[in-house]
Short mmCIF file of C-alpha atoms and ligand atoms in Angstrom, two decimals:
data_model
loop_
_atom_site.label_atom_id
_atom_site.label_comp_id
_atom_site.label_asym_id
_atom_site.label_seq_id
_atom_site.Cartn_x
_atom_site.Cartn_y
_atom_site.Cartn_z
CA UNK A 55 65.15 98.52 123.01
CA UNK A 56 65.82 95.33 125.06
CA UNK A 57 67.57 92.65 123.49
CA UNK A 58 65.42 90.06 121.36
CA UNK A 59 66.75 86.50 120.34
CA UNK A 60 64.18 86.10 117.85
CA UNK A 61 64.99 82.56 115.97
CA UNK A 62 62.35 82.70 114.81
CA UNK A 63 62.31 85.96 112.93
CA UNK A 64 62.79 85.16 109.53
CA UNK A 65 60.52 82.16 109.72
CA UNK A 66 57.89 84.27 110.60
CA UNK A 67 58.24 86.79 107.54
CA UNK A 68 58.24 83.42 105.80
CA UNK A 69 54.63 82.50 107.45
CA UNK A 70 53.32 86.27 106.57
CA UNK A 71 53.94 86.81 103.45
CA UNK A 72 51.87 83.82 101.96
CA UNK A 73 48.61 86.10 102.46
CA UNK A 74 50.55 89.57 102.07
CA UNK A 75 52.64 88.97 99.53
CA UNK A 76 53.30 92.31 98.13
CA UNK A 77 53.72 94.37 101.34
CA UNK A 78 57.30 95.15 102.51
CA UNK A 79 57.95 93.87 105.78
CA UNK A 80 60.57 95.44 106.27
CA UNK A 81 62.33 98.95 104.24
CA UNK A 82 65.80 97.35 103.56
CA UNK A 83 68.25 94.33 102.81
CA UNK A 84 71.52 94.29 102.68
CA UNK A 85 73.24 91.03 102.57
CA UNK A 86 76.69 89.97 102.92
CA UNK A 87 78.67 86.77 102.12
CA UNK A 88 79.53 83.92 99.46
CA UNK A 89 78.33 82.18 96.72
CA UNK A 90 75.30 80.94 98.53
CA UNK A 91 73.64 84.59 98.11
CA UNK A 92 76.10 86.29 95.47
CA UNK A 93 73.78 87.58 92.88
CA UNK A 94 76.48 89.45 90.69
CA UNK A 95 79.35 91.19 92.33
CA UNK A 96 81.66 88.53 90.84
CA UNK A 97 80.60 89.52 87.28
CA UNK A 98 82.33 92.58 88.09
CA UNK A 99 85.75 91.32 89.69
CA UNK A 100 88.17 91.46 86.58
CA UNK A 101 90.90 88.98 87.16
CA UNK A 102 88.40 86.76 89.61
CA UNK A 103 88.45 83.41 88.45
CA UNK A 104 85.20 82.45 90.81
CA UNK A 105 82.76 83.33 88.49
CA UNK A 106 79.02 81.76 87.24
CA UNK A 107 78.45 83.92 84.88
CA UNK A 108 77.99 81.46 82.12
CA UNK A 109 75.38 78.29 81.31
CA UNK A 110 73.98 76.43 82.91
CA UNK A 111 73.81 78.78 86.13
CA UNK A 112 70.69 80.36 85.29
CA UNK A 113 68.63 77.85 83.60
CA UNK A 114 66.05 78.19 85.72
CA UNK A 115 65.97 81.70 86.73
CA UNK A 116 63.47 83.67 85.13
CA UNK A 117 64.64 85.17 81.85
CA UNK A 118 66.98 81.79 81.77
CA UNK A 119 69.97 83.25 81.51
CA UNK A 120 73.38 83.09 83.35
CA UNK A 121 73.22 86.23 86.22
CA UNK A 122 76.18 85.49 88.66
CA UNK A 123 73.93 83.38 90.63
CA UNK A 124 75.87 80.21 91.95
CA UNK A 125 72.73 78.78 91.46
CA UNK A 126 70.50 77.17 88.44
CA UNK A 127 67.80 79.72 89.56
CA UNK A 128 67.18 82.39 92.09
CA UNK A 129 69.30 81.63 95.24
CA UNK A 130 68.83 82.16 98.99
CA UNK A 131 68.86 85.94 98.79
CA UNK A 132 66.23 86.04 96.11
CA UNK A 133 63.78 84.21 98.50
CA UNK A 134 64.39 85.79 101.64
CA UNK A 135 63.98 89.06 99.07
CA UNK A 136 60.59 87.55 98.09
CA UNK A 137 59.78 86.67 101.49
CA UNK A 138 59.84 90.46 102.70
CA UNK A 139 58.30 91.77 99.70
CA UNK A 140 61.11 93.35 98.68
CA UNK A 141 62.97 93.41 95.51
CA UNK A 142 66.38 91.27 95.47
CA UNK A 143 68.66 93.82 96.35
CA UNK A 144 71.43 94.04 93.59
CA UNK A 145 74.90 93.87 93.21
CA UNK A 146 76.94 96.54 94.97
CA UNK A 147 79.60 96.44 91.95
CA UNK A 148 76.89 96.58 89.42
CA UNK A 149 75.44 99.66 90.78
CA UNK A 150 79.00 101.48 90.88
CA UNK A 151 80.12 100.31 87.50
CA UNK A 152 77.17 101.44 85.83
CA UNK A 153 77.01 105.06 88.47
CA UNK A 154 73.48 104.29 89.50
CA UNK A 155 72.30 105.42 92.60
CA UNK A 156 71.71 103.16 95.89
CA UNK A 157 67.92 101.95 96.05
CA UNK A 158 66.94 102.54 99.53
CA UNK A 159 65.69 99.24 99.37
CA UNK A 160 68.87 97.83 99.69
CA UNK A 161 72.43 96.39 98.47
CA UNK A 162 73.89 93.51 98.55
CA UNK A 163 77.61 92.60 98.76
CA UNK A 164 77.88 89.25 98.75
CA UNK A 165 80.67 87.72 96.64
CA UNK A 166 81.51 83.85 95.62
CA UNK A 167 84.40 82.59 97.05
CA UNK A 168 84.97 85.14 100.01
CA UNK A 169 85.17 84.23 103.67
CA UNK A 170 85.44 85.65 106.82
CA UNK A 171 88.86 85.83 106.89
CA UNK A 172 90.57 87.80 104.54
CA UNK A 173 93.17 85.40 103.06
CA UNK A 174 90.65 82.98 102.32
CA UNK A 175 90.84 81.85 98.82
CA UNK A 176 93.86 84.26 98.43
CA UNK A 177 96.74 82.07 98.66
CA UNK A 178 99.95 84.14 97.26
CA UNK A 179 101.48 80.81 96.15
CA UNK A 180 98.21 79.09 93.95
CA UNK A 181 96.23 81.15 91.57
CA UNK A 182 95.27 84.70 92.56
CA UNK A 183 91.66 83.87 92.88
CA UNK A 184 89.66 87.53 93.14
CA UNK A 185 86.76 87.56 95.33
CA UNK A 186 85.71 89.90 97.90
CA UNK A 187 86.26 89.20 101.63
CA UNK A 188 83.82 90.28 104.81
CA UNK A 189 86.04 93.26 105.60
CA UNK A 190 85.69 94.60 102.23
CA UNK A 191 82.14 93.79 101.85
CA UNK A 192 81.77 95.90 105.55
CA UNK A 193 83.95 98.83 103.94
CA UNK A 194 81.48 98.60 100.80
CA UNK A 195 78.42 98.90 102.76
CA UNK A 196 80.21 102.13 104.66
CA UNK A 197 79.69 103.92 101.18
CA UNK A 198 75.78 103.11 100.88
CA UNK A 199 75.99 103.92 104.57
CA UNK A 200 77.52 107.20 104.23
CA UNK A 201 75.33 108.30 101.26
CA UNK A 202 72.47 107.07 102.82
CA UNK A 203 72.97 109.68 105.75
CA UNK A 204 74.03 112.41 103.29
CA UNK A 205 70.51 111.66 100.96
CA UNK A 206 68.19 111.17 104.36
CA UNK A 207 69.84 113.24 107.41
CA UNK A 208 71.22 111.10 109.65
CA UNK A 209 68.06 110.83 112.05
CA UNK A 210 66.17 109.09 109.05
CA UNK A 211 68.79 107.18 108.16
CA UNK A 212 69.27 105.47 111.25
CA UNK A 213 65.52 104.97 111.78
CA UNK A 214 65.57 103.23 108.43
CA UNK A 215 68.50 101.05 109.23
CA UNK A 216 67.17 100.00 112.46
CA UNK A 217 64.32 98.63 110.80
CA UNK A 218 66.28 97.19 107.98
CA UNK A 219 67.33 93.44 107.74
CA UNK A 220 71.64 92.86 107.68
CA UNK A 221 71.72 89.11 106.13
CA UNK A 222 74.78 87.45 106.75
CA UNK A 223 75.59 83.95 105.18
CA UNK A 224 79.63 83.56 105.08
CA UNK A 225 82.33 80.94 106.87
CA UNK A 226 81.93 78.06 104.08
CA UNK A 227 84.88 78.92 102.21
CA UNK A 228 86.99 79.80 105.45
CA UNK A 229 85.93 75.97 106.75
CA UNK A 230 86.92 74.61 103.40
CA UNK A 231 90.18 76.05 103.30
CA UNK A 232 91.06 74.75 106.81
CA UNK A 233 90.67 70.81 105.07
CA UNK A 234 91.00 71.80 101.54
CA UNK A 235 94.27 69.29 100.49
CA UNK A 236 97.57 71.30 100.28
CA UNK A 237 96.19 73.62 103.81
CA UNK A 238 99.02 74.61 105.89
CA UNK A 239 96.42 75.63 108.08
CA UNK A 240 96.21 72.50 110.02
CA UNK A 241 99.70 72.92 110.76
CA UNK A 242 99.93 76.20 111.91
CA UNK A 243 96.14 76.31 114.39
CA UNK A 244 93.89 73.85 115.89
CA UNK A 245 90.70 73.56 114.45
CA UNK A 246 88.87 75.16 117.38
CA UNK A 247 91.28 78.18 117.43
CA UNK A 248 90.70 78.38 113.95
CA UNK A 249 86.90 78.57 114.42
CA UNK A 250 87.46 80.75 117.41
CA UNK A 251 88.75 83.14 115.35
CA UNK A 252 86.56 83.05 112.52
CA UNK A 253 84.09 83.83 115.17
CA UNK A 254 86.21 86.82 116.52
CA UNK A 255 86.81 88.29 113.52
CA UNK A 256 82.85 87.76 112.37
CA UNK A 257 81.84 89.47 115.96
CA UNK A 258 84.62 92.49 114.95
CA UNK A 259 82.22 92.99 111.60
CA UNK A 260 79.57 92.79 112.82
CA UNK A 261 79.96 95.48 115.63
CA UNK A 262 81.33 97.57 113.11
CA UNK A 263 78.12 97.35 111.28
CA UNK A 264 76.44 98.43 114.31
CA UNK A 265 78.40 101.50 113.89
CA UNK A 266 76.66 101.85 110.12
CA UNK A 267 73.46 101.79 111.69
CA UNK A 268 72.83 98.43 112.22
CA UNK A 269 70.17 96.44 114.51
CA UNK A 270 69.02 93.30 112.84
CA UNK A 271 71.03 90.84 112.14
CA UNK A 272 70.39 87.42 110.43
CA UNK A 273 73.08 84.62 110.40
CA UNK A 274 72.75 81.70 108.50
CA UNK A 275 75.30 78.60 110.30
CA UNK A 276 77.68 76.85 107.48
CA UNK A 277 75.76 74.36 106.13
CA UNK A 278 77.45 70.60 105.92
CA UNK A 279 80.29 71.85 103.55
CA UNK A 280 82.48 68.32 103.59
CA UNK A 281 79.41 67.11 101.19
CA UNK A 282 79.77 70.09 98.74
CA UNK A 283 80.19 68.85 94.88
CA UNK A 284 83.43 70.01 94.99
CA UNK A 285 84.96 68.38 98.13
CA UNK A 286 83.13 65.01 97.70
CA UNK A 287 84.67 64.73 94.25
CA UNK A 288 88.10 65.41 95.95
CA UNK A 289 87.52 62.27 98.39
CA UNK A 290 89.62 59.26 97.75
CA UNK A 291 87.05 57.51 99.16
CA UNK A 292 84.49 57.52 95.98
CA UNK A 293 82.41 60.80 96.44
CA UNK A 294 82.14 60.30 100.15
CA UNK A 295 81.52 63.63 102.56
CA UNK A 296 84.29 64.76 104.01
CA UNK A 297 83.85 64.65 107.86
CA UNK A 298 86.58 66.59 108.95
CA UNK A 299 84.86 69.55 106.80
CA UNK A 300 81.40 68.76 108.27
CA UNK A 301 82.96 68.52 112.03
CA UNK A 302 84.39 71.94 111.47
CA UNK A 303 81.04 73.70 110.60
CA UNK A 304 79.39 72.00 113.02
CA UNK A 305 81.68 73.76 115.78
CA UNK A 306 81.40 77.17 114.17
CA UNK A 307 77.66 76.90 114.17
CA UNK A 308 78.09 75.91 117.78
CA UNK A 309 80.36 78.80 118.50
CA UNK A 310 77.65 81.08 116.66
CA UNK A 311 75.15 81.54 118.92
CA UNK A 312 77.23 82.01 122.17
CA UNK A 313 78.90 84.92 119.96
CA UNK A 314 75.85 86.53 118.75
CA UNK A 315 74.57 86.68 122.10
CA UNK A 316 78.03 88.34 123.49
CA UNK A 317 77.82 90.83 120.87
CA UNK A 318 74.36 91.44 121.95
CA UNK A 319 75.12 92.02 125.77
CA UNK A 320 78.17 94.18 124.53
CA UNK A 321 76.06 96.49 122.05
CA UNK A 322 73.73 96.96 125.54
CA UNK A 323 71.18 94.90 123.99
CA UNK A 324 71.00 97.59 121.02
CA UNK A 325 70.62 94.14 118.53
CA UNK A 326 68.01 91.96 117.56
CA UNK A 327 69.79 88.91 115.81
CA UNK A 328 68.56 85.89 114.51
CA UNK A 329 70.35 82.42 113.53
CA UNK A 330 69.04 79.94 111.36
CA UNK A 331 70.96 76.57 111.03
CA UNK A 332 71.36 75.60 107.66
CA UNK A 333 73.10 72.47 109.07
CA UNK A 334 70.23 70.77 110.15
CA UNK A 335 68.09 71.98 107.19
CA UNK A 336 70.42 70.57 104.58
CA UNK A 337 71.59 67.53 106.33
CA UNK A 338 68.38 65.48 105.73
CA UNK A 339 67.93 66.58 101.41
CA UNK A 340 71.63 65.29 101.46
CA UNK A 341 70.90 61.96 102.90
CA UNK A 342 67.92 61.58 101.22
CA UNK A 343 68.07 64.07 97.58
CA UNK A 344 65.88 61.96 95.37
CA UNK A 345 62.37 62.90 97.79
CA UNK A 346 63.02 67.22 97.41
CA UNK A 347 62.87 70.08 95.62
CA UNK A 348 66.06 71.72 97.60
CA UNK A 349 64.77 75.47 97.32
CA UNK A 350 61.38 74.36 98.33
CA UNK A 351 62.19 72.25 100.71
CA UNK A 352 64.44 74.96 102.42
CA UNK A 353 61.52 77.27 102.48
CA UNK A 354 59.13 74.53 104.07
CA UNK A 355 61.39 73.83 106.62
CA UNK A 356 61.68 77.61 107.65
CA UNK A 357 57.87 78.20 107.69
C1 LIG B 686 91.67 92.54 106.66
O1 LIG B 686 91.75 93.50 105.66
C2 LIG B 686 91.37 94.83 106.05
C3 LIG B 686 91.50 95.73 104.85
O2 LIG B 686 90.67 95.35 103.80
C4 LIG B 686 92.22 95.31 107.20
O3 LIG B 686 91.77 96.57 107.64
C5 LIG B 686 92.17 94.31 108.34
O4 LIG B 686 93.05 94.71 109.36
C6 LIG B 686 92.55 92.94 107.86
N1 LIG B 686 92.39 91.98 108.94
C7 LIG B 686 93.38 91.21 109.37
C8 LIG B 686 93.08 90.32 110.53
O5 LIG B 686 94.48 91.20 108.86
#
Protein backbone atom coordinates (compact mmCIF):
# COMPACT_ATOMS: atom_id res chain seq x y z
CA UNK A 1 0.00 0.00 0.00
CA UNK A 2 1.35 3.50 -0.88
CA UNK A 3 0.59 6.20 1.32
CA UNK A 4 -2.87 8.10 0.74
CA UNK A 5 -3.62 11.66 2.22
CA UNK A 6 -7.16 11.31 1.65
CA UNK A 7 -8.89 14.66 3.23
CA UNK A 8 -11.30 13.93 1.83
CA UNK A 9 -12.15 10.49 3.10
CA UNK A 10 -14.72 10.90 5.49
CA UNK A 11 -16.49 13.49 3.40
CA UNK A 12 -16.89 11.11 0.90
CA UNK A 13 -18.59 8.31 3.15
CA UNK A 14 -20.65 11.37 4.01
CA UNK A 15 -21.64 11.88 0.09
CA UNK A 16 -22.32 7.87 -0.22
CA UNK A 17 -24.30 7.04 2.19
CA UNK A 18 -27.29 9.42 1.27
CA UNK A 19 -28.33 6.72 -1.50
CA UNK A 20 -26.80 3.59 0.47
CA UNK A 21 -27.71 4.20 3.63
CA UNK A 22 -27.75 0.86 5.18
CA UNK A 23 -24.57 -0.66 3.69
CA UNK A 24 -21.40 -0.68 5.89
CA UNK A 25 -18.71 1.10 4.36
CA UNK A 26 -16.48 0.06 6.25
CA UNK A 27 -16.34 -3.34 9.07
CA UNK A 28 -15.19 -1.29 12.16
CA UNK A 29 -14.97 1.97 14.39
CA UNK A 30 -13.18 2.53 17.07
CA UNK A 31 -12.94 6.00 18.32
CA UNK A 32 -10.87 7.65 20.81
CA UNK A 33 -11.00 11.00 22.70
CA UNK A 34 -13.18 13.58 24.83
CA UNK A 35 -16.39 14.73 25.42
CA UNK A 36 -16.98 15.67 21.84
CA UNK A 37 -17.52 11.77 20.98
CA UNK A 38 -17.83 10.18 24.61
CA UNK A 39 -20.96 8.20 24.40
CA UNK A 40 -20.74 6.52 27.97
CA UNK A 41 -17.42 5.52 29.37
CA UNK A 42 -17.80 8.31 31.96
CA UNK A 43 -21.02 6.69 33.31
CA UNK A 44 -18.76 4.09 34.37
CA UNK A 45 -15.76 6.10 36.06
CA UNK A 46 -16.78 5.96 39.87
CA UNK A 47 -15.24 8.91 41.56
CA UNK A 48 -15.22 10.98 37.97
CA UNK A 49 -16.78 14.12 38.53
CA UNK A 50 -17.01 14.83 34.47
CA UNK A 51 -20.07 13.27 33.96
CA UNK A 52 -23.55 14.01 31.65
CA UNK A 53 -25.31 11.50 32.73
CA UNK A 54 -28.25 13.47 33.89
CA UNK A 55 -31.04 16.03 32.12
CA UNK A 56 -30.97 17.82 29.95
CA UNK A 57 -28.06 15.91 28.00
CA UNK A 58 -30.20 13.75 26.11
CA UNK A 59 -33.25 15.64 25.34
CA UNK A 60 -33.01 15.16 22.03
CA UNK A 61 -31.55 11.85 21.55
CA UNK A 62 -33.86 9.29 20.63
CA UNK A 63 -35.45 7.59 23.62
CA UNK A 64 -34.84 11.27 25.34
CA UNK A 65 -33.02 10.31 27.96
CA UNK A 66 -29.62 11.27 29.57
CA UNK A 67 -26.81 8.54 27.88
CA UNK A 68 -23.32 10.08 28.74
CA UNK A 69 -23.50 12.03 25.64
CA UNK A 70 -21.98 15.62 26.22
CA UNK A 71 -24.49 16.43 23.93
CA UNK A 72 -28.49 17.24 23.88
CA UNK A 73 -28.65 14.45 21.20
CA UNK A 74 -26.48 12.07 19.33
CA UNK A 75 -22.91 13.58 19.08
CA UNK A 76 -20.13 13.46 16.48
CA UNK A 77 -19.50 9.75 16.84
CA UNK A 78 -23.12 8.87 16.36
CA UNK A 79 -23.02 10.56 12.86
CA UNK A 80 -19.87 9.53 11.55
CA UNK A 81 -21.47 5.93 12.95
CA UNK A 82 -24.53 6.72 10.75
CA UNK A 83 -22.49 7.88 8.01
CA UNK A 84 -20.73 4.35 7.54
CA UNK A 85 -23.73 2.42 8.19
CA UNK A 86 -22.57 1.21 11.13
CA UNK A 87 -23.98 1.04 14.52
CA UNK A 88 -22.47 3.69 17.14
CA UNK A 89 -19.93 1.70 18.58
CA UNK A 90 -20.45 1.58 22.46
CA UNK A 91 -18.77 2.27 25.44
CA UNK A 92 -15.66 0.23 26.15
CA UNK A 93 -16.51 0.37 30.09
CA UNK A 94 -20.05 -0.54 29.45
CA UNK A 95 -19.20 -3.62 27.64
CA UNK A 96 -16.68 -4.80 30.52
CA UNK A 97 -18.92 -3.90 33.39
CA UNK A 98 -21.72 -5.72 32.10
CA UNK A 99 -19.00 -8.94 30.58
CA UNK A 100 -20.39 -8.64 27.11
CA UNK A 101 -18.41 -9.53 24.37
CA UNK A 102 -16.62 -6.99 21.80
CA UNK A 103 -18.94 -6.41 18.61
CA UNK A 104 -16.64 -6.70 15.76
CA UNK A 105 -18.17 -3.70 14.68
CA UNK A 106 -16.36 -1.76 16.95
CA UNK A 107 -15.54 0.08 20.44
CA UNK A 108 -15.22 3.15 21.40
CA UNK A 109 -13.08 4.69 24.19
CA UNK A 110 -13.61 8.00 24.23
CA UNK A 111 -13.96 9.69 27.63
CA UNK A 112 -15.07 13.47 28.71
CA UNK A 113 -12.52 15.37 30.08
CA UNK A 114 -9.34 13.36 28.89
CA UNK A 115 -6.52 14.77 26.81
CA UNK A 116 -3.60 13.83 25.20
CA UNK A 117 -1.52 14.23 27.89
CA UNK A 118 -1.98 12.28 30.78
CA UNK A 119 -2.12 14.86 33.61
CA UNK A 120 -4.66 16.72 31.92
CA UNK A 121 -7.53 17.40 34.11
CA UNK A 122 -5.60 15.49 36.88
CA UNK A 123 -4.19 18.14 38.92
CA UNK A 124 -3.01 16.46 42.43
CA UNK A 125 -3.67 19.83 44.14
CA UNK A 126 -7.66 20.67 42.76
CA UNK A 127 -10.26 18.02 42.73
CA UNK A 128 -9.32 14.53 41.56
CA UNK A 129 -11.33 14.78 38.45
CA UNK A 130 -11.55 10.91 36.89
CA UNK A 131 -11.49 10.68 33.27
CA UNK A 132 -9.61 8.56 31.01
CA UNK A 133 -6.49 9.82 29.16
CA UNK A 134 -5.18 8.77 25.37
CA UNK A 135 -2.65 6.34 26.83
CA UNK A 136 -5.24 4.52 28.65
CA UNK A 137 -7.77 4.68 26.00
CA UNK A 138 -4.64 3.04 23.60
CA UNK A 139 -4.04 0.32 26.47
CA UNK A 140 -8.00 -0.27 26.37
CA UNK A 141 -8.17 -0.82 22.77
CA UNK A 142 -4.98 -3.43 23.23
CA UNK A 143 -7.66 -5.72 25.01
CA UNK A 144 -10.33 -5.61 22.03
CA UNK A 145 -7.13 -5.89 20.02
CA UNK A 146 -5.85 -8.88 21.63
CA UNK A 147 -9.24 -10.71 21.73
CA UNK A 148 -9.92 -9.78 18.44
CA UNK A 149 -6.79 -11.87 17.23
CA UNK A 150 -7.55 -14.68 19.70
CA UNK A 151 -11.59 -14.84 18.25
CA UNK A 152 -10.35 -14.29 14.33
CA UNK A 153 -6.57 -15.65 13.93
CA UNK A 154 -4.44 -13.04 13.56
CA UNK A 155 -4.44 -12.98 9.58
CA UNK A 156 -8.26 -11.99 9.79
CA UNK A 157 -7.83 -9.80 12.30
CA UNK A 158 -5.46 -7.65 10.73
CA UNK A 159 -7.33 -7.71 7.40
CA UNK A 160 -10.29 -6.44 9.36
CA UNK A 161 -8.39 -3.71 11.09
CA UNK A 162 -6.84 -2.49 8.04
CA UNK A 163 -10.08 -1.84 6.69
CA UNK A 164 -11.46 -0.48 9.86
CA UNK A 165 -11.80 3.33 10.64
CA UNK A 166 -9.46 4.61 14.08
CA UNK A 167 -11.40 8.08 14.87
CA UNK A 168 -9.48 10.29 16.85
CA UNK A 169 -10.96 13.65 18.25
CA UNK A 170 -8.76 14.69 21.50
CA UNK A 171 -6.32 17.93 22.44
CA UNK A 172 -9.34 20.31 23.63
CA UNK A 173 -8.93 19.71 27.16
CA UNK A 174 -4.97 19.62 26.94
CA UNK A 175 -5.34 23.36 25.10
CA UNK A 176 -7.68 24.42 27.84
CA UNK A 177 -5.58 23.54 30.57
CA UNK A 178 -2.56 25.41 29.09
CA UNK A 179 -4.96 28.97 29.61
CA UNK A 180 -7.35 27.60 32.05
CA UNK A 181 -6.78 30.45 35.15
CA UNK A 182 -4.62 29.01 38.02
CA UNK A 183 -2.17 26.98 34.92
CA UNK A 184 1.32 26.75 35.98
CA UNK A 185 1.73 25.61 32.64
CA UNK A 186 2.50 28.89 31.14
CA UNK A 187 5.20 29.14 33.49
CA UNK A 188 6.91 26.13 33.17
CA UNK A 189 6.69 25.72 28.67
CA UNK A 190 6.06 27.95 25.83
CA UNK A 191 3.01 27.52 24.14
CA UNK A 192 4.58 26.03 21.00
CA UNK A 193 6.64 23.49 23.06
CA UNK A 194 3.61 22.73 24.71
CA UNK A 195 1.80 21.98 21.40
CA UNK A 196 4.93 20.33 20.17
CA UNK A 197 4.54 17.94 22.57
CA UNK A 198 1.02 17.30 22.53
CA UNK A 199 1.83 16.48 19.00
CA UNK A 200 4.74 14.08 20.04
CA UNK A 201 3.02 12.35 22.41
CA UNK A 202 -0.29 12.07 19.92
CA UNK A 203 2.30 10.69 17.04
CA UNK A 204 3.73 8.07 20.03
CA UNK A 205 -0.20 6.74 20.17
CA UNK A 206 -0.82 6.66 17.31
CA UNK A 207 2.17 4.46 16.07
CA UNK A 208 1.41 2.32 18.80
CA UNK A 209 -1.95 1.76 17.33
CA UNK A 210 -0.31 0.83 14.22
CA UNK A 211 1.11 -1.91 16.20
CA UNK A 212 -2.79 -3.03 17.10
CA UNK A 213 -3.43 -3.29 13.61
CA UNK A 214 -4.06 -0.05 12.60
CA UNK A 215 -4.21 1.76 9.00
CA UNK A 216 -6.82 4.41 8.91
CA UNK A 217 -6.71 7.06 10.80
CA UNK A 218 -9.13 10.08 11.13
CA UNK A 219 -8.17 13.25 13.14
CA UNK A 220 -10.45 15.81 13.86
CA UNK A 221 -8.18 19.50 14.64
CA UNK A 222 -9.38 21.23 18.13
CA UNK A 223 -12.06 23.17 17.28
CA UNK A 224 -12.02 27.10 18.55
CA UNK A 225 -11.97 26.04 22.31
CA UNK A 226 -11.39 29.85 23.84
CA UNK A 227 -15.32 30.22 22.76
CA UNK A 228 -16.43 27.05 24.69
CA UNK A 229 -19.47 27.82 27.28
CA UNK A 230 -17.27 27.24 29.86
CA UNK A 231 -14.24 29.49 29.10
CA UNK A 232 -16.33 32.44 27.71
CA UNK A 233 -18.21 32.51 31.00
CA UNK A 234 -14.74 32.63 32.75
CA UNK A 235 -13.80 35.92 30.64
CA UNK A 236 -13.69 39.14 32.54
CA UNK A 237 -14.43 40.60 29.55
CA UNK A 238 -18.42 39.76 29.42
CA UNK A 239 -18.60 36.26 27.67
CA UNK A 240 -15.93 37.19 25.19
CA UNK A 241 -13.71 34.15 23.43
CA UNK A 242 -10.74 33.69 24.83
CA UNK A 243 -7.98 34.23 22.16
CA UNK A 244 -5.14 32.93 23.79
CA UNK A 245 -7.22 29.47 23.87
CA UNK A 246 -8.24 29.85 20.18
CA UNK A 247 -4.42 30.84 19.15
CA UNK A 248 -3.33 27.66 20.82
CA UNK A 249 -5.61 25.27 18.76
CA UNK A 250 -5.01 26.98 15.90
CA UNK A 251 -1.14 25.99 16.16
CA UNK A 252 -1.87 22.40 17.09
CA UNK A 253 -4.10 22.05 14.10
CA UNK A 254 -1.21 23.56 12.22
CA UNK A 255 1.26 21.21 13.75
CA UNK A 256 -1.29 18.29 12.82
CA UNK A 257 -0.87 17.72 9.50
CA UNK A 258 2.99 18.03 9.23
CA UNK A 259 2.81 15.18 12.04
CA UNK A 260 0.41 12.93 10.43
CA UNK A 261 2.34 13.01 7.40
CA UNK A 262 5.79 12.14 9.41
CA UNK A 263 4.11 9.33 10.96
CA UNK A 264 3.08 8.31 7.59
CA UNK A 265 6.65 8.36 5.93
CA UNK A 266 7.88 6.60 9.22
CA UNK A 267 5.17 3.67 9.16
CA UNK A 268 6.66 3.28 5.22
CA UNK A 269 3.54 4.67 4.02
CA UNK A 270 1.64 1.61 5.81
CA UNK A 271 -1.25 4.60 6.81
CA UNK A 272 -3.97 6.17 5.20
CA UNK A 273 -4.93 9.22 7.50
CA UNK A 274 -7.29 11.80 7.14
CA UNK A 275 -7.73 15.36 8.96
CA UNK A 276 -10.70 17.29 9.09
CA UNK A 277 -10.53 20.86 10.63
CA UNK A 278 -13.15 21.43 12.92
CA UNK A 279 -11.67 24.96 13.29
CA UNK A 280 -12.83 26.29 10.26
CA UNK A 281 -16.16 24.37 10.40
CA UNK A 282 -17.16 25.79 13.75
CA UNK A 283 -15.72 29.18 13.46
CA UNK A 284 -18.48 30.58 11.15
CA UNK A 285 -21.91 28.86 13.46
CA UNK A 286 -19.98 30.75 16.30
CA UNK A 287 -19.95 34.06 14.67
CA UNK A 288 -23.09 33.73 13.28
CA UNK A 289 -25.37 30.84 15.73
CA UNK A 290 -28.81 32.25 15.20
CA UNK A 291 -28.74 31.06 11.00
CA UNK A 292 -27.79 26.91 11.98
CA UNK A 293 -28.70 23.84 13.10
CA UNK A 294 -24.96 23.03 14.53
CA UNK A 295 -25.16 19.12 13.89
CA UNK A 296 -26.56 19.77 10.51
CA UNK A 297 -24.64 22.28 9.61
CA UNK A 298 -21.44 20.23 10.53
CA UNK A 299 -22.61 17.49 8.29
CA UNK A 300 -23.31 19.98 5.27
CA UNK A 301 -20.13 21.38 5.51
CA UNK A 302 -18.38 17.86 5.32
CA UNK A 303 -20.43 16.65 2.30
C1 LIG B 1 1.30 8.11 30.64
O1 LIG B 1 0.75 7.05 31.36
C2 LIG B 1 1.11 5.74 30.89
C3 LIG B 1 0.42 4.73 31.77
O2 LIG B 1 -0.96 4.82 31.72
C4 LIG B 1 2.61 5.56 30.91
O3 LIG B 1 2.95 4.31 30.35
C5 LIG B 1 3.28 6.67 30.12
O4 LIG B 1 4.67 6.56 30.23
C6 LIG B 1 2.84 8.02 30.65
N1 LIG B 1 3.40 9.07 29.81
C7 LIG B 1 4.16 10.04 30.30
C8 LIG B 1 4.72 11.01 29.31
O5 LIG B 1 4.40 10.17 31.48
Amino acid sequence: MRLVVFISFVVLCLSFSVSINARKLVPAMYVFGDSLVDVGNNNYLKFSILKANFPHNGIDFPGKKPTGRYSNGKNVADFLAEKVGLATSPPYLSLVSKGKAFPITGVSFASGGAGIINTTNKDPDKLIIQTIPLSKQVEYYSKVYQDLVRQLGSAKAQHHLSKSLFIFVIGSNDLLGYVESGSDLPMKTTPQHYVDSMLMTLKQELKRMHGFGARKYVVIGAGPVGCAPKTRSESNDGDQCNEEANQLAIKFNKGLKPMLQGLGSELNGLVQYSFIDEYNVFSPIIQNPSTVGTSTYFLKKLS
